[in-house]
Amino acid sequence: MTAKTEIEITETAAASSCCGGSSCGTGAADAGAGAGVTAVYEVSGMTCGHCEGAISAEVSAIAGVTSVTAVAATGRVTVVSEAPLDEAAVRAAVDEAGYELVGLAG
C-alpha cells in the first residue's frame, strides 16, 4: 500500500506542476514563462518562409529581444523582449532585412 500511495503523490505533483495552476490549455502559462514585453508589428513585403527567416534574424539581433515570430501570411511579426523596444531599432532591423515596417499592429 505504501508504493501505491507514493505513486499517487508523484502523479499529483506532476499534474499540478505541468501548467502552474488554472492556466491549463489556454496558453497563458507559455506567455508568462518569459515574463517579457510582447509587441506585434505589421511588416509589408513578406511573402514566404525566407522572408520570415530574414526578418526574424535581423530583429533577433536587437539587444534584449528574446523571441521573434514572423508570419508572412498575416504580415505580422511578434517580438518578445526584456523591455519595451525602440520602434526605430525595429524599423532599422526590418529595413536591413529588406522589408518595410508599417508600425504596431492594431
mmCIF file with all atom_site columns, C-alpha atoms in Angstrom:
data_model
loop_
_atom_site.group_PDB
_atom_site.id
_atom_site.type_symbol
_atom_site.label_atom_id
_atom_site.label_alt_id
_atom_site.label_comp_id
_atom_site.label_asym_id
_atom_site.label_entity_id
_atom_site.label_seq_id
_atom_site.pdbx_PDB_ins_code
_atom_site.Cartn_x
_atom_site.Cartn_y
_atom_site.Cartn_z
_atom_site.occupancy
_atom_site.B_iso_or_equiv
_atom_site.pdbx_formal_charge
_atom_site.auth_seq_id
_atom_site.auth_comp_id
_atom_site.auth_asym_id
_atom_site.auth_atom_id
_atom_site.pdbx_PDB_model_num
ATOM 1   C CA . MET A 1 1   ? 0.000  0.000  0.000   1.00 0.00 ? 1   MET A CA 1
ATOM 2   C CA . THR A 1 2   ? 2.928  2.310  0.596   1.00 0.00 ? 2   THR A CA 1
ATOM 3   C CA . ALA A 1 3   ? 4.033  2.012  -3.040  1.00 0.00 ? 3   ALA A CA 1
ATOM 4   C CA . LYS A 1 4   ? 0.560  2.924  -4.253  1.00 0.00 ? 4   LYS A CA 1
ATOM 5   C CA . THR A 1 5   ? 0.476  5.992  -2.005  1.00 0.00 ? 5   THR A CA 1
ATOM 6   C CA . GLU A 1 6   ? 3.867  7.102  -3.336  1.00 0.00 ? 6   GLU A CA 1
ATOM 7   C CA . ILE A 1 7   ? 2.699  6.704  -6.927  1.00 0.00 ? 7   ILE A CA 1
ATOM 8   C CA . GLU A 1 8   ? -0.427 8.753  -6.246  1.00 0.00 ? 8   GLU A CA 1
ATOM 9   C CA . ILE A 1 9   ? 1.644  11.520 -4.699  1.00 0.00 ? 9   ILE A CA 1
ATOM 10  C CA . THR A 1 10  ? 4.062  11.509 -7.651  1.00 0.00 ? 10  THR A CA 1
ATOM 11  C CA . GLU A 1 11  ? 1.224  11.675 -10.179 1.00 0.00 ? 11  GLU A CA 1
ATOM 12  C CA . THR A 1 12  ? -0.484 14.517 -8.301  1.00 0.00 ? 12  THR A CA 1
ATOM 13  C CA . ALA A 1 13  ? 2.735  16.505 -8.078  1.00 0.00 ? 13  ALA A CA 1
ATOM 14  C CA . ALA A 1 14  ? 3.423  16.070 -11.795 1.00 0.00 ? 14  ALA A CA 1
ATOM 15  C CA . ALA A 1 15  ? -0.115 17.086 -12.750 1.00 0.00 ? 15  ALA A CA 1
ATOM 16  C CA . SER A 1 16  ? -0.115 20.214 -10.628 1.00 0.00 ? 16  SER A CA 1
ATOM 17  C CA . SER A 1 17  ? 3.216  21.439 -11.938 1.00 0.00 ? 17  SER A CA 1
ATOM 18  C CA . CYS A 1 18  ? 2.579  20.927 -15.650 1.00 0.00 ? 18  CYS A CA 1
ATOM 19  C CA . CYS A 1 19  ? 0.921  24.273 -16.174 1.00 0.00 ? 19  CYS A CA 1
ATOM 20  C CA . GLY A 1 20  ? 1.235  26.148 -12.922 1.00 0.00 ? 20  GLY A CA 1
ATOM 21  C CA . GLY A 1 21  ? -2.422 26.140 -11.937 1.00 0.00 ? 21  GLY A CA 1
ATOM 22  C CA . SER A 1 22  ? -5.598 27.125 -13.735 1.00 0.00 ? 22  SER A CA 1
ATOM 23  C CA . SER A 1 23  ? -3.949 28.172 -16.998 1.00 0.00 ? 23  SER A CA 1
ATOM 24  C CA . CYS A 1 24  ? -4.022 24.656 -18.482 1.00 0.00 ? 24  CYS A CA 1
ATOM 25  C CA . GLY A 1 25  ? -4.824 24.663 -22.183 1.00 0.00 ? 25  GLY A CA 1
ATOM 26  C CA . THR A 1 26  ? -5.099 28.444 -22.514 1.00 0.00 ? 26  THR A CA 1
ATOM 27  C CA . GLY A 1 27  ? -1.521 29.219 -23.499 1.00 0.00 ? 27  GLY A CA 1
ATOM 28  C CA . ALA A 1 28  ? -1.286 31.600 -20.546 1.00 0.00 ? 28  ALA A CA 1
ATOM 29  C CA . ALA A 1 29  ? 1.500  29.558 -18.958 1.00 0.00 ? 29  ALA A CA 1
ATOM 30  C CA . ASP A 1 30  ? 3.591  29.820 -22.126 1.00 0.00 ? 30  ASP A CA 1
ATOM 31  C CA . ALA A 1 31  ? 3.000  33.564 -22.429 1.00 0.00 ? 31  ALA A CA 1
ATOM 32  C CA . GLY A 1 32  ? 4.099  34.196 -18.841 1.00 0.00 ? 32  GLY A CA 1
ATOM 33  C CA . ALA A 1 33  ? 7.099  31.889 -18.984 1.00 0.00 ? 33  ALA A CA 1
ATOM 34  C CA . GLY A 1 34  ? 9.409  34.518 -20.452 1.00 0.00 ? 34  GLY A CA 1
ATOM 35  C CA . ALA A 1 35  ? 7.918  37.370 -18.426 1.00 0.00 ? 35  ALA A CA 1
ATOM 36  C CA . GLY A 1 36  ? 8.825  39.882 -21.103 1.00 0.00 ? 36  GLY A CA 1
ATOM 37  C CA . VAL A 1 37  ? 7.194  42.547 -23.214 1.00 0.00 ? 37  VAL A CA 1
ATOM 38  C CA . THR A 1 38  ? 5.330  41.385 -26.333 1.00 0.00 ? 38  THR A CA 1
ATOM 39  C CA . ALA A 1 39  ? 4.789  43.683 -29.308 1.00 0.00 ? 39  ALA A CA 1
ATOM 40  C CA . VAL A 1 40  ? 3.179  42.806 -32.628 1.00 0.00 ? 40  VAL A CA 1
ATOM 41  C CA . TYR A 1 41  ? 4.292  44.734 -35.709 1.00 0.00 ? 41  TYR A CA 1
ATOM 42  C CA . GLU A 1 42  ? 2.916  44.899 -39.239 1.00 0.00 ? 42  GLU A CA 1
ATOM 43  C CA . VAL A 1 43  ? 5.503  44.419 -41.968 1.00 0.00 ? 43  VAL A CA 1
ATOM 44  C CA . SER A 1 44  ? 4.888  44.770 -45.683 1.00 0.00 ? 44  SER A CA 1
ATOM 45  C CA . GLY A 1 45  ? 6.608  42.708 -48.350 1.00 0.00 ? 45  GLY A CA 1
ATOM 46  C CA . MET A 1 46  ? 6.792  39.313 -46.632 1.00 0.00 ? 46  MET A CA 1
ATOM 47  C CA . THR A 1 47  ? 5.674  36.545 -48.980 1.00 0.00 ? 47  THR A CA 1
ATOM 48  C CA . CYS A 1 48  ? 7.402  33.322 -47.887 1.00 0.00 ? 48  CYS A CA 1
ATOM 49  C CA . GLY A 1 49  ? 9.419  31.428 -45.311 1.00 0.00 ? 49  GLY A CA 1
ATOM 50  C CA . HIS A 1 50  ? 12.635 33.044 -46.496 1.00 0.00 ? 50  HIS A CA 1
ATOM 51  C CA . CYS A 1 51  ? 11.130 36.453 -45.748 1.00 0.00 ? 51  CYS A CA 1
ATOM 52  C CA . GLU A 1 52  ? 10.112 35.278 -42.287 1.00 0.00 ? 52  GLU A CA 1
ATOM 53  C CA . GLY A 1 53  ? 13.626 33.994 -41.605 1.00 0.00 ? 53  GLY A CA 1
ATOM 54  C CA . ALA A 1 54  ? 15.348 37.151 -42.810 1.00 0.00 ? 54  ALA A CA 1
ATOM 55  C CA . ILE A 1 55  ? 13.189 39.384 -40.627 1.00 0.00 ? 55  ILE A CA 1
ATOM 56  C CA . SER A 1 56  ? 13.480 37.076 -37.628 1.00 0.00 ? 56  SER A CA 1
ATOM 57  C CA . ALA A 1 57  ? 17.274 37.038 -37.900 1.00 0.00 ? 57  ALA A CA 1
ATOM 58  C CA . GLU A 1 58  ? 17.598 40.829 -38.074 1.00 0.00 ? 58  GLU A CA 1
ATOM 59  C CA . VAL A 1 59  ? 15.095 41.594 -35.315 1.00 0.00 ? 59  VAL A CA 1
ATOM 60  C CA . SER A 1 60  ? 16.589 38.884 -33.071 1.00 0.00 ? 60  SER A CA 1
ATOM 61  C CA . ALA A 1 61  ? 19.892 40.765 -33.180 1.00 0.00 ? 61  ALA A CA 1
ATOM 62  C CA . ILE A 1 62  ? 18.371 43.740 -31.313 1.00 0.00 ? 62  ILE A CA 1
ATOM 63  C CA . ALA A 1 63  ? 19.608 43.827 -27.711 1.00 0.00 ? 63  ALA A CA 1
ATOM 64  C CA . GLY A 1 64  ? 17.025 42.459 -25.288 1.00 0.00 ? 64  GLY A CA 1
ATOM 65  C CA . VAL A 1 65  ? 14.983 40.512 -27.838 1.00 0.00 ? 65  VAL A CA 1
ATOM 66  C CA . THR A 1 66  ? 14.197 37.018 -26.565 1.00 0.00 ? 66  THR A CA 1
ATOM 67  C CA . SER A 1 67  ? 11.999 35.690 -29.386 1.00 0.00 ? 67  SER A CA 1
ATOM 68  C CA . VAL A 1 68  ? 10.688 36.661 -32.820 1.00 0.00 ? 68  VAL A CA 1
ATOM 69  C CA . THR A 1 69  ? 7.896  35.064 -34.810 1.00 0.00 ? 69  THR A CA 1
ATOM 70  C CA . ALA A 1 70  ? 7.298  36.377 -38.331 1.00 0.00 ? 70  ALA A CA 1
ATOM 71  C CA . VAL A 1 71  ? 4.266  35.166 -40.306 1.00 0.00 ? 71  VAL A CA 1
ATOM 72  C CA . ALA A 1 72  ? 4.215  36.037 -43.999 1.00 0.00 ? 72  ALA A CA 1
ATOM 73  C CA . ALA A 1 73  ? 0.541  35.099 -44.408 1.00 0.00 ? 73  ALA A CA 1
ATOM 74  C CA . THR A 1 74  ? -0.557 37.791 -41.961 1.00 0.00 ? 74  THR A CA 1
ATOM 75  C CA . GLY A 1 75  ? 2.300  40.259 -42.391 1.00 0.00 ? 75  GLY A CA 1
ATOM 76  C CA . ARG A 1 76  ? 2.800  40.282 -38.641 1.00 0.00 ? 76  ARG A CA 1
ATOM 77  C CA . VAL A 1 77  ? 5.937  39.959 -36.573 1.00 0.00 ? 77  VAL A CA 1
ATOM 78  C CA . THR A 1 78  ? 5.595  39.173 -32.878 1.00 0.00 ? 78  THR A CA 1
ATOM 79  C CA . VAL A 1 79  ? 8.565  40.216 -30.771 1.00 0.00 ? 79  VAL A CA 1
ATOM 80  C CA . VAL A 1 80  ? 9.145  39.331 -27.135 1.00 0.00 ? 80  VAL A CA 1
ATOM 81  C CA . SER A 1 81  ? 11.790 41.383 -25.367 1.00 0.00 ? 81  SER A CA 1
ATOM 82  C CA . GLU A 1 82  ? 13.087 42.018 -21.876 1.00 0.00 ? 82  GLU A CA 1
ATOM 83  C CA . ALA A 1 83  ? 11.906 45.651 -22.029 1.00 0.00 ? 83  ALA A CA 1
ATOM 84  C CA . PRO A 1 84  ? 9.928  47.760 -24.499 1.00 0.00 ? 84  PRO A CA 1
ATOM 85  C CA . LEU A 1 85  ? 11.849 48.232 -27.752 1.00 0.00 ? 85  LEU A CA 1
ATOM 86  C CA . ASP A 1 86  ? 12.576 51.473 -29.542 1.00 0.00 ? 86  ASP A CA 1
ATOM 87  C CA . GLU A 1 87  ? 10.466 51.343 -32.700 1.00 0.00 ? 87  GLU A CA 1
ATOM 88  C CA . ALA A 1 88  ? 13.306 52.982 -34.634 1.00 0.00 ? 88  ALA A CA 1
ATOM 89  C CA . ALA A 1 89  ? 15.544 49.988 -33.812 1.00 0.00 ? 89  ALA A CA 1
ATOM 90  C CA . VAL A 1 90  ? 12.874 47.556 -35.001 1.00 0.00 ? 90  VAL A CA 1
ATOM 91  C CA . ARG A 1 91  ? 12.334 49.637 -38.149 1.00 0.00 ? 91  ARG A CA 1
ATOM 92  C CA . ALA A 1 92  ? 16.078 49.631 -38.881 1.00 0.00 ? 92  ALA A CA 1
ATOM 93  C CA . ALA A 1 93  ? 16.261 45.842 -38.441 1.00 0.00 ? 93  ALA A CA 1
ATOM 94  C CA . VAL A 1 94  ? 13.270 45.257 -40.733 1.00 0.00 ? 94  VAL A CA 1
ATOM 95  C CA . ASP A 1 95  ? 14.755 47.673 -43.295 1.00 0.00 ? 95  ASP A CA 1
ATOM 96  C CA . GLU A 1 96  ? 18.081 45.817 -43.119 1.00 0.00 ? 96  GLU A CA 1
ATOM 97  C CA . ALA A 1 97  ? 16.233 42.600 -43.934 1.00 0.00 ? 97  ALA A CA 1
ATOM 98  C CA . GLY A 1 98  ? 14.740 44.317 -46.998 1.00 0.00 ? 98  GLY A CA 1
ATOM 99  C CA . TYR A 1 99  ? 11.176 44.914 -45.831 1.00 0.00 ? 99  TYR A CA 1
ATOM 100 C CA . GLU A 1 100 ? 9.095  47.813 -44.568 1.00 0.00 ? 100 GLU A CA 1
ATOM 101 C CA . LEU A 1 101 ? 7.821  48.214 -41.017 1.00 0.00 ? 101 LEU A CA 1
ATOM 102 C CA . VAL A 1 102 ? 4.275  49.606 -41.208 1.00 0.00 ? 102 VAL A CA 1
ATOM 103 C CA . GLY A 1 103 ? 4.030  50.035 -37.433 1.00 0.00 ? 103 GLY A CA 1
ATOM 104 C CA . LEU A 1 104 ? 2.489  48.392 -34.405 1.00 0.00 ? 104 LEU A CA 1
ATOM 105 C CA . ALA A 1 105 ? -0.407 46.101 -35.267 1.00 0.00 ? 105 ALA A CA 1
ATOM 106 C CA . GLY A 1 106 ? -3.740 47.470 -34.118 1.00 0.00 ? 106 GLY A CA 1
#
